[in-house]
Coordinates of N, CA and C in Angstrom, one line a residue:
X1 N 1.5 1.1 19.0 CA 1.3 0.7 20.3 C -0.1 0.0 20.5
X2 N -1.1 0.6 19.9 CA -2.5 0.0 19.9 C -2.5 -1.4 19.4
X3 N -1.8 -1.6 18.3 CA -1.7 -2.9 17.7 C -1.0 -3.9 18.6
X4 N 0.0 -3.5 19.3 CA 0.7 -4.4 20.2 C -0.2 -4.8 21.4
X5 N -1.0 -3.8 21.9 CA -1.9 -4.1 23.0 C -3.0 -5.1 22.5
X6 N -3.5 -4.9 21.3 CA -4.5 -5.8 20.7 C -3.9 -7.2 20.6
X7 N -2.7 -7.3 20.1 CA -2.1 -8.6 19.9 C -1.9 -9.3 21.3
X8 N -1.4 -8.6 22.2 CA -1.0 -9.2 23.5 C -2.2 -9.4 24.4
X9 N -3.3 -8.8 24.2 CA -4.5 -8.9 25.1 C -5.7 -9.6 24.5
X10 N -5.6 -9.8 23.2 CA -6.8 -10.4 22.6 C -7.0 -11.9 22.8
X11 N -5.9 -12.6 23.0 CA -5.9 -14.0 23.1 C -5.9 -14.7 21.8
X12 N -5.8 -14.0 20.7 CA -5.8 -14.5 19.3 C -4.4 -14.9 18.9
X13 N -3.4 -14.5 19.5 CA -2.0 -14.7 19.1 C -1.3 -15.6 20.1
X14 N -0.4 -16.4 19.6 CA 0.4 -17.2 20.5 C 1.4 -16.4 21.3
X15 N 1.3 -16.4 22.6 CA 2.1 -15.6 23.5 C 3.6 -16.0 23.3
X16 N 4.5 -15.1 23.4 CA 5.9 -15.4 23.1 C 6.3 -15.1 21.7
X17 N 5.3 -15.0 20.8 CA 5.6 -14.6 19.4 C 5.3 -13.2 19.1
X18 N 4.5 -12.6 19.9 CA 4.1 -11.2 19.6 C 5.2 -10.2 20.1
X19 N 5.3 -9.1 19.4 CA 6.2 -8.0 19.8 C 5.9 -7.4 21.1
X20 N 6.9 -7.0 21.8 CA 6.7 -6.4 23.1 C 7.1 -4.9 23.0
X21 N 6.3 -4.1 23.8 CA 6.6 -2.6 23.8 C 8.0 -2.4 24.3
X22 N 8.7 -1.5 23.5 CA 10.1 -1.2 23.9 C 11.1 -2.1 23.3
X23 N 10.6 -3.2 22.6 CA 11.6 -4.1 21.9 C 11.4 -4.2 20.4
X24 N 10.6 -3.2 19.9 CA 10.4 -3.2 18.5 C 11.6 -2.6 17.8
X25 N 11.9 -3.1 16.6 CA 12.9 -2.5 15.7 C 12.2 -1.5 14.7
X26 N 12.8 -0.4 14.5 CA 12.2 0.6 13.5 C 12.1 0.0 12.2
X27 N 11.2 0.5 11.4 CA 10.9 0.0 10.0 C 12.1 0.4 9.2
X28 N 12.5 -0.6 8.3 CA 13.6 -0.3 7.3 C 13.0 0.3 6.0
X29 N 11.8 -0.1 5.7 CA 11.2 0.3 4.4 C 9.8 0.9 4.7
X30 N 9.5 1.8 3.8 CA 8.1 2.4 3.7 C 7.6 2.4 2.3
X31 N 6.4 2.0 2.1 CA 5.8 2.0 0.7 C 4.8 3.0 0.6
X32 N 4.8 3.7 -0.5 CA 3.9 4.8 -0.8 C 3.2 4.5 -2.2
X33 N 2.0 4.7 -2.3 CA 1.3 4.5 -3.5 C 0.2 5.5 -3.9
X34 N -0.1 5.5 -5.2 CA -1.1 6.4 -5.6 C -1.9 5.8 -6.7
X35 N -3.2 6.0 -6.7 CA -4.1 5.5 -7.8 C -4.8 6.6 -8.4
X36 N -4.7 6.8 -9.7 CA -5.5 7.9 -10.4 C -6.3 7.3 -11.5
X37 N -7.3 8.0 -11.9 CA -8.2 7.5 -13.0 C -8.6 8.6 -13.8
X38 N -8.8 8.4 -15.1 CA -9.4 9.3 -16.0 C -10.5 8.6 -16.8
X39 N -11.6 9.3 -16.9 CA -12.8 8.7 -17.6 C -13.0 9.6 -18.8
X40 N -13.1 8.9 -20.0 CA -13.4 9.6 -21.2 C -14.7 8.8 -21.8
X41 N -15.6 9.6 -22.2 CA -16.9 9.0 -22.7 C -17.4 9.8 -23.9
X42 N -17.7 9.0 -24.9 CA -18.4 9.6 -26.1 C -19.8 8.9 -26.2
X43 N -20.4 9.0 -27.4 CA -21.8 8.5 -27.6 C -22.0 7.1 -27.1
X44 N -21.2 6.2 -27.5 CA -21.4 4.8 -27.1 C -20.3 4.1 -26.4
X45 N -19.2 4.7 -26.2 CA -18.0 4.1 -25.6 C -17.6 4.9 -24.4
X46 N -17.2 4.1 -23.3 CA -16.7 4.7 -22.1 C -15.3 4.1 -21.9
X47 N -14.3 4.9 -21.8 CA -12.9 4.5 -21.5 C -12.5 5.0 -20.1
X48 N -12.0 4.1 -19.3 CA -11.5 4.4 -18.0 C -10.0 4.0 -18.0
X49 N -9.2 5.0 -17.7 CA -7.7 4.7 -17.5 C -7.4 4.8 -16.1
X50 N -6.7 3.7 -15.6 CA -6.2 3.7 -14.2 C -4.7 3.7 -14.3
X51 N -4.1 4.4 -13.4 CA -2.6 4.5 -13.2 C -2.3 4.2 -11.8
X52 N -1.5 3.1 -11.6 CA -1.0 2.8 -10.2 C 0.5 3.2 -10.2
X53 N 0.8 3.9 -9.1 CA 2.2 4.3 -8.9 C 2.6 3.8 -7.5
X54 N 3.7 3.1 -7.4 CA 4.2 2.6 -6.2 C 5.7 3.0 -6.0
X55 N 6.1 3.3 -4.8 CA 7.5 3.6 -4.5 C 7.8 2.9 -3.1
X56 N 9.0 2.3 -3.1 CA 9.5 1.7 -1.9 C 10.7 2.5 -1.4
X57 N 10.6 3.1 -0.2 CA 11.7 3.9 0.3 C 12.5 3.1 1.4
X58 N 13.8 3.3 1.4 CA 14.6 2.9 2.5 C 14.6 4.0 3.5
X59 N 13.9 3.8 4.6 CA 13.7 4.8 5.6 C 15.0 5.3 6.2
X60 N 15.9 4.3 6.5 CA 17.2 4.7 7.1 C 18.1 5.4 6.2
X61 N 18.2 5.1 5.0 CA 19.1 5.8 4.0 C 18.4 7.0 3.3
X62 N 17.1 7.1 3.3 CA 16.4 8.1 2.7 C 16.4 8.0 1.2
X63 N 16.5 6.8 0.6 CA 16.5 6.6 -0.8 C 15.3 5.8 -1.3
X64 N 15.1 6.0 -2.6 CA 14.0 5.2 -3.2 C 14.7 3.9 -3.7
X65 N 14.2 2.7 -3.2 CA 14.8 1.5 -3.5 C 14.2 0.9 -4.8
X66 N 12.9 1.2 -5.0 CA 12.2 0.6 -6.2 C 11.0 1.5 -6.4
X67 N 10.6 1.7 -7.7 CA 9.4 2.3 -8.1 C 8.9 1.8 -9.4
X68 N 7.6 1.8 -9.6 CA 7.0 1.3 -10.8 C 5.7 2.0 -11.0
X69 N 5.2 2.0 -12.3 CA 3.9 2.4 -12.6 C 3.2 1.4 -13.5
X70 N 1.9 1.3 -13.4 CA 1.2 0.4 -14.3 C -0.1 1.1 -14.7
X71 N -0.3 1.1 -16.0 CA -1.6 1.7 -16.5 C -2.5 0.6 -17.0
X72 N -3.7 0.7 -16.8 CA -4.8 -0.2 -17.2 C -5.9 0.6 -17.9
X73 N -6.4 0.1 -19.0 CA -7.5 0.7 -19.7 C -8.7 -0.3 -19.7
X74 N -9.8 0.2 -19.3 CA -11.0 -0.6 -19.4 C -12.0 0.2 -20.3
X75 N -12.6 -0.5 -21.3 CA -13.5 0.0 -22.2 C -14.8 -0.7 -22.2
X76 N -15.9 0.1 -22.2 CA -17.2 -0.5 -22.2 C -18.1 0.2 -23.2
X77 N -19.0 -0.5 -23.8 CA -19.9 0.0 -24.8 C -21.3 0.0 -24.3
X78 N -22.1 1.0 -24.7 CA -23.5 1.0 -24.2 C -24.4 0.4 -25.2

């Protein structure tokens, strides 16, 4: 509701194209994500592992429509 008021009262948006209170459709999807990291360090090398996890939920059906993970490793030497 705060976002709708901002859109309709700020003058930044073309009137007639902004959503109106009471005329919004409920969201069909919701996305959830997580970012974790692990740091390993020895005498001269530092390894950082990042893991991104994303899930896309169908809110109306209560199902997971898509999910994926991506791991990235960054290494630096001193």
